[in-house]
C-alpha positions as MATLAB code, in Angstrom:
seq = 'XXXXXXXXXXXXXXXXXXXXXXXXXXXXXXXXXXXXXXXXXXXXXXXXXXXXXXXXXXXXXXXXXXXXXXXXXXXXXXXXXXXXXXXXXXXXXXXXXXXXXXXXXXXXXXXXXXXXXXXXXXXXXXXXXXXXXXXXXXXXXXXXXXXXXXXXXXXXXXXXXXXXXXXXXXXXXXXXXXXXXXXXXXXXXXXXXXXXXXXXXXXXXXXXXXXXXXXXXXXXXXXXXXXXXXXXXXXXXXXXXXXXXXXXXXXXXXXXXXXXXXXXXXXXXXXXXXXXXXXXXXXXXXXXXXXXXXXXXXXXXXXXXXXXXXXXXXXXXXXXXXXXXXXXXXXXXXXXXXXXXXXXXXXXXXXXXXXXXXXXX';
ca = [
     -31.059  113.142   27.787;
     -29.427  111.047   25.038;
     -32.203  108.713   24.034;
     -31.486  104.880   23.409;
     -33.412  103.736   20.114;
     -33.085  102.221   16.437;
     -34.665  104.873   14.617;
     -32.113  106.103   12.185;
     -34.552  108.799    9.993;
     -32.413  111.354    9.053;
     -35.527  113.768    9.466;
     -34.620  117.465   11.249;
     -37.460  118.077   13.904;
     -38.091  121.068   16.341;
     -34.991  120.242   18.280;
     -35.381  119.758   21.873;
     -32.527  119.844   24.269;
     -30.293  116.761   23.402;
     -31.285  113.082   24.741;
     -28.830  110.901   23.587;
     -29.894  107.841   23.962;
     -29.331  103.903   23.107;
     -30.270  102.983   20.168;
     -32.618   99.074   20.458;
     -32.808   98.100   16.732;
     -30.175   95.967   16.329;
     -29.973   94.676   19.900;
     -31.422   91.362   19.197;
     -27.994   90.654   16.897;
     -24.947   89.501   18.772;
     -23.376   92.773   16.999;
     -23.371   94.495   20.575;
     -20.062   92.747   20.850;
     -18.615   94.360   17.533;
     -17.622   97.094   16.322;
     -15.328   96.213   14.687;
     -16.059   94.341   11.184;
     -13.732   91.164   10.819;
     -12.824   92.074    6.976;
     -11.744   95.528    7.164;
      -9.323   94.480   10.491;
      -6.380   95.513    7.898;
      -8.161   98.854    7.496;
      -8.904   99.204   10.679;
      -5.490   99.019   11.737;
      -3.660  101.391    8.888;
      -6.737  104.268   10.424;
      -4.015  104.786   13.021;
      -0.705  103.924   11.809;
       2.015  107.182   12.243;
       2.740  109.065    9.315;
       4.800  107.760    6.585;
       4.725  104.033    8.190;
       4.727  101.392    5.665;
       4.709   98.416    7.962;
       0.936   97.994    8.175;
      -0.144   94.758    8.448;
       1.881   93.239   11.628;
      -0.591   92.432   14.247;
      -0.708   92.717   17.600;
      -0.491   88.874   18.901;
       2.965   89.209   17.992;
       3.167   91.490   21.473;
       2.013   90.221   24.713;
      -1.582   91.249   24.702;
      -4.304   90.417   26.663;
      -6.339   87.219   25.627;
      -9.842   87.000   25.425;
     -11.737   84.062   24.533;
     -11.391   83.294   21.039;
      -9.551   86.367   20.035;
     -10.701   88.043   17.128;
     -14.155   88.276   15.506;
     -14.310   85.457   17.156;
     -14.152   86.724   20.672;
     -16.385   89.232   20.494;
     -19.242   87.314   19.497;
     -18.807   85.131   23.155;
     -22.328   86.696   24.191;
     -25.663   85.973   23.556;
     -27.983   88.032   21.840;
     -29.288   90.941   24.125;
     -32.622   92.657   24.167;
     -32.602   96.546   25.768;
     -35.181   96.633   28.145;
     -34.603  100.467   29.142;
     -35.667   99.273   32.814;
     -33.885  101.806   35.179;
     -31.159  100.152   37.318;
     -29.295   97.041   37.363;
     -30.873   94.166   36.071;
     -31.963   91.288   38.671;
     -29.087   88.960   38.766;
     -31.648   85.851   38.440;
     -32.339   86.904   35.026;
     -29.260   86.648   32.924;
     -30.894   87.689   29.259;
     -31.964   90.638   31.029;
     -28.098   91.969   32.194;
     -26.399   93.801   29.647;
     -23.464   91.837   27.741;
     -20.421   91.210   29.530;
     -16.827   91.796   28.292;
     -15.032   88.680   26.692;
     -12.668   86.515   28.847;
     -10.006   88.790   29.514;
      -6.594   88.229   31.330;
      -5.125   90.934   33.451;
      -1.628   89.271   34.317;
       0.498   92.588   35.385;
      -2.331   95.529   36.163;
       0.161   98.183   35.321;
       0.935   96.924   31.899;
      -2.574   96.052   30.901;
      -4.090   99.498   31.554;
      -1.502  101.034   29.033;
      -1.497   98.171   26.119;
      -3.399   99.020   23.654;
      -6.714   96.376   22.902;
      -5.699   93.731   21.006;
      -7.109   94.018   17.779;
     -10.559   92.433   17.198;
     -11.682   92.206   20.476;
     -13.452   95.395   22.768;
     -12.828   95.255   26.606;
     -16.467   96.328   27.995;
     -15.700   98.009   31.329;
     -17.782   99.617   34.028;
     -17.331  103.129   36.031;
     -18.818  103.483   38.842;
     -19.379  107.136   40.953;
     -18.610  106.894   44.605;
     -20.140  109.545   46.050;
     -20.564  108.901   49.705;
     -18.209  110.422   52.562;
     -17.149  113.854   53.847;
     -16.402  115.558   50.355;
     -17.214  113.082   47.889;
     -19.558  114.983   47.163;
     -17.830  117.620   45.629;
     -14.751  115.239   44.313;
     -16.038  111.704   43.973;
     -13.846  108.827   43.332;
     -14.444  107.250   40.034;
     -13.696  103.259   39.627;
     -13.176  101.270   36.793;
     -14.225   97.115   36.608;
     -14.203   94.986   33.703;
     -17.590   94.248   33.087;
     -17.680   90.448   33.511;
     -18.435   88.281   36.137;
     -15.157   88.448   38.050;
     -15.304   92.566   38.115;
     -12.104   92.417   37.988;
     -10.795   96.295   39.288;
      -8.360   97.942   36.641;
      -8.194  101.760   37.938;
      -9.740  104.512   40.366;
      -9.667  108.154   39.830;
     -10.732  111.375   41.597;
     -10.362  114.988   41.122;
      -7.388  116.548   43.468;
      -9.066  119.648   45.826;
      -6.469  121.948   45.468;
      -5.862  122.493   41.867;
      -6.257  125.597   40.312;
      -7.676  123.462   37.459;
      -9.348  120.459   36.912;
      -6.957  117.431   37.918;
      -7.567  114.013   38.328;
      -5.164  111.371   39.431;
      -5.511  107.897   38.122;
      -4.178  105.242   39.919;
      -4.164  101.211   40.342;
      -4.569  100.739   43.351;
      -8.038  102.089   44.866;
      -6.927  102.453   48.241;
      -4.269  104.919   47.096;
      -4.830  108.363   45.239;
      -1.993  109.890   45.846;
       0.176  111.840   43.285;
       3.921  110.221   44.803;
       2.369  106.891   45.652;
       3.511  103.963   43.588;
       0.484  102.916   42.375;
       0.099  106.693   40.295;
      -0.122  105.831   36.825;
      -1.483  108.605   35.166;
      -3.582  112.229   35.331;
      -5.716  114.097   33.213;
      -5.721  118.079   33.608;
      -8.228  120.626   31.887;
      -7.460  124.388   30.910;
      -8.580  127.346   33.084;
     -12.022  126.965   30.970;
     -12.633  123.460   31.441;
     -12.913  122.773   27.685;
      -9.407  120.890   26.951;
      -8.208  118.395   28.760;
      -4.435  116.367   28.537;
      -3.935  113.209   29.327;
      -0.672  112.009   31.138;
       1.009  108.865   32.003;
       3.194  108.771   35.391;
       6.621  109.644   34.139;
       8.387  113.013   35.397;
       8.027  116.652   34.394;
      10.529  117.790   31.304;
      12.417  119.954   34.492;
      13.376  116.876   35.709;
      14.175  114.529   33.036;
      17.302  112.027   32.704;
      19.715  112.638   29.835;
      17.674  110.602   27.240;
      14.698  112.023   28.264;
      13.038  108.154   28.901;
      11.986  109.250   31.908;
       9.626  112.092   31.004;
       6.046  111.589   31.070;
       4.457  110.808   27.790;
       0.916  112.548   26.720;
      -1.592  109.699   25.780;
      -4.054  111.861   24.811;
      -6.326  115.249   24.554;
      -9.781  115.973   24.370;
     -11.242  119.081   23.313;
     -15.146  119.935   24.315;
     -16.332  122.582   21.352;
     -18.112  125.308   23.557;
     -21.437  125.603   22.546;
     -22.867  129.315   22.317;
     -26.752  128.488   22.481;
     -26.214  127.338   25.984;
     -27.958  123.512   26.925;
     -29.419  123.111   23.162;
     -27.656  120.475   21.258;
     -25.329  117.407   22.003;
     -21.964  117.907   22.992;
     -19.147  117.931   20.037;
     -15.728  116.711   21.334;
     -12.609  115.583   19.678;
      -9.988  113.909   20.797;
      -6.774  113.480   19.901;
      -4.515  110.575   20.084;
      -0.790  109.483   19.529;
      -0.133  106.928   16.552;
       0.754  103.472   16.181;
       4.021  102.252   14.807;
       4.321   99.187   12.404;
       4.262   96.672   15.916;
       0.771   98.333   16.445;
       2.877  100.134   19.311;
       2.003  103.784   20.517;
       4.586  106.368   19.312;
       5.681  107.871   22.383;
       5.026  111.744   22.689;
       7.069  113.385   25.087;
       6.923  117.006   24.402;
       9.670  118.956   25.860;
       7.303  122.300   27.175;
       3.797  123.157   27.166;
       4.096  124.436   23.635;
       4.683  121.189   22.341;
       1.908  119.044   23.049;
      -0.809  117.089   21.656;
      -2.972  120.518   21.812;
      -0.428  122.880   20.850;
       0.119  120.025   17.917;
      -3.343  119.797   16.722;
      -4.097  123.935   17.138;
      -0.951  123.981   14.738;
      -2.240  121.710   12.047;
       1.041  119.164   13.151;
      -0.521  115.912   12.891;
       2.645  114.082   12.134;
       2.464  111.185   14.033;
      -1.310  112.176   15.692;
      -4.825  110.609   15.088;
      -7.470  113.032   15.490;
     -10.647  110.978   16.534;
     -14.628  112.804   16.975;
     -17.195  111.672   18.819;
     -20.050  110.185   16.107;
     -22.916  112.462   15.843;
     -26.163  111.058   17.010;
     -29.629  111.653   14.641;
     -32.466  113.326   15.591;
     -35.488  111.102   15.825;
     -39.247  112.570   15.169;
     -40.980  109.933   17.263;
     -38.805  109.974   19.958;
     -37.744  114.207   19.557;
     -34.736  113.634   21.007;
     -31.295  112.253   19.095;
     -30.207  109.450   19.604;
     -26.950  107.149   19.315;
     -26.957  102.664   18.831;
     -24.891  101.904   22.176;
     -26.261   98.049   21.074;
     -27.512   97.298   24.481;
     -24.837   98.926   26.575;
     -26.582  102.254   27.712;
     -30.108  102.226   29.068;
     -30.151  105.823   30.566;
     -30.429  109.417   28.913;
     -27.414  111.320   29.562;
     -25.365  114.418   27.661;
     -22.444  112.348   28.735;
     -23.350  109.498   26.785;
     -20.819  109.636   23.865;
     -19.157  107.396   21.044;
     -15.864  108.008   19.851;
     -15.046  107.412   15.875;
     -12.060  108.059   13.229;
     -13.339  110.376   10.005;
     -12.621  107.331    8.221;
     -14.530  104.646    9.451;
     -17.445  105.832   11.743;
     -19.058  102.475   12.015;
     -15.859  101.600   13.753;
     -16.196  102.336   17.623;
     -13.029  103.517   19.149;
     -14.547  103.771   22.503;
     -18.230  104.030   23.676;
     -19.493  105.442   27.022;
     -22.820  106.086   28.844;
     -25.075  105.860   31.957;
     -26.937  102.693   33.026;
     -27.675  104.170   36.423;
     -27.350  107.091   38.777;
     -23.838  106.335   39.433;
     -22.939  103.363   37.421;
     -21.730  103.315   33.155;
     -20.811  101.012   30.925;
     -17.279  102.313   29.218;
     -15.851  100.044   26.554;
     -13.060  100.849   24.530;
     -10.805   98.606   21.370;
      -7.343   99.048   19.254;
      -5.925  101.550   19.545;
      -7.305  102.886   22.795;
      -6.053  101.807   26.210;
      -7.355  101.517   29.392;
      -6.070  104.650   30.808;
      -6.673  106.725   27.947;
     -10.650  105.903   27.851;
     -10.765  106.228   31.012;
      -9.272  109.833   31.086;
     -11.604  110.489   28.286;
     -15.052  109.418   30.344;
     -13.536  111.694   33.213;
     -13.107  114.807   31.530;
     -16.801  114.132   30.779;
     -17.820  114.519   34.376;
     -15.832  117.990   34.916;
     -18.415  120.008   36.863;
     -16.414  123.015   34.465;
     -17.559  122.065   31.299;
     -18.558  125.335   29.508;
     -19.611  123.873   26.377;
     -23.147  121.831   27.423;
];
């Protein structure tokens, strides 16, 4: 339903139901590989800094991030130029300008770490989910896989939704073999309210009832993700916002740890307490008269209609993509994400897209 093409006119038509697509003007420019613009990197950066942080310019190479070819504007621009073909499916692997634009070089030396560090600055990780359907139930509860999208495929996290939850939970784990919530590969979950509309996402520390005196133990909340319910039914894109913790003056998350359920990222952002919270939206697409559908400039990376298909932004900067994610085939999307997200967060974020529950169409 999201419909893929360059036509920016700004013109209001009879407004079908929503077809969010990829947008194809400016997919013969190697921009597919940035979002982010190599001058502004300072004020990219200070869009997420915690409150009252004056320490705004330390980058992230200082930490140990991972490296991608060329880091920087640099690394981004690895690929070639890509035309959108819209042609259903996978691409034939014989013709290489045909296949969408693969993530940079990237080094995954410790999985665990990776999936939680932040994107170095300057460069997006271009990932892949995949829907595995097939078996007794998957039906019902699918597993969900996540690849970097580059020749090696390397795997960086599975998820799937746990059967006897009163609401929607998914465990996210690295390992793909193991889903379980008291395996040691668990590294995180995301769980919606009774309606399906808000979701929170976790790491894999311990409930507050069970924390250690300094409380280091506890599990942190990465992020939330609200879905605005929408009260003319299946007429309009989705609206979503999602909320994220800061970043200190290392470009470091600021923990959030809160100590009940009334102190949370949602609790936090229904209050009006953004101390130390970015509040991100997903970047509304523009209806297009030719087309009559609206439509969104994935730059190559989406080639199928979808009300899932979504782009992430901060108020500030909305040519800035905090994390992009749509459909390239029945069961296979493209999910890339850069600084500030992490894996685990976008990941959590494309999930809560899939809830079955979602009231808000």
């Amino acid at each position: 339903m999201f419909q893929v093409s360059g036509d920016k006119k700004e013109r209001k038509g009879k407004k079908k139901a929503p077809a969010l697509t990829n947008s194809e003007a400016e997919d013969d420019s190697d921009s597919s590989t940035k979002p982010i613009k190599p001058d502004t990197k300072k004020d990219t950066a200070s869009m997420f800094q915690a409150g009252g942080d004056s320490h705004k310019e330390k980058k992230t190479k200082k930490k140990a991030l991972p490296k991608a070819a060329g880091e920087g504007s640099e690394g981004e621009a690895s690929e070639s130029p890509q035309k959108n073909s819209n042609k259903k499916g996978k691409g034939k692997k014989s013709k290489k300008k045909e296949e969408r634009p693969p993530s940079p070089i990237i080094e995954v030396d410790n999985l665990e770490d990776f999936v939680l560090r932040p994107a170095p600055q300057g460069v997006t990780i271009k990932c892949r989910v995949t829907r595995d359907k097939k078996g007794m139930d998957r039906g019902l509860y699918p597993t969900y896989y996540l690849h970097l999208d580059n020749e090696k495929k390397v795997f960086l996290l599975a998820g799937r939704k746990r059967k006897k939850s009163k609401t929607s939970n998914y465990l996210i784990s690295i390992d793909p073999t193991d889903l379980s919530r008291g395996g040691e590969n668990f590294i995180g979950k995301l769980r919606s309210n009774l309606m399906g509309t808000k979701f929170t996402v976790f790491d894999n520390g311990v409930n507050p009832d069970r924390a250690n005196a300094d409380w280091s133990n506890v599990r942190q909340e990465l992020s939330a993700v609200v879905y605005e319910t929408n009260v003319l039914g299946f007429k309009g894109p989705r609206k979503m916002t999602v909320i994220i913790p800061g970043m200190n003056s290392d470009n470091e998350r600021v923990p959030i740890r809160p100590r009940n359920d009334n102190d949370g990222l949602l609790t936090r952002w229904q209050n009006k307490n953004m101390d130390n919270l970015i509040e991100l939206h997903n970047k509304a697409p523009v209806w297009n008269d030719e087309t009559q559908s609206y439509v969104l400039n994935f730059h190559g990376r989406v080639t199928h209609a979808s009300v899932k298909n979504f782009q992430i932004v901060h108020g500030n900067d909305p040519d800035y993509i905090v994390m992009q994610f749509g459909r390239v085939a029945d069961d296979a999307f493209t999910m890339d994400y850069n600084y500030p997200m992490c894996a685990v967060q976008a990941f959590a974020i494309a999930l809560s897209s899939f809830d079955g529950k979602l009231a808000c169409e």
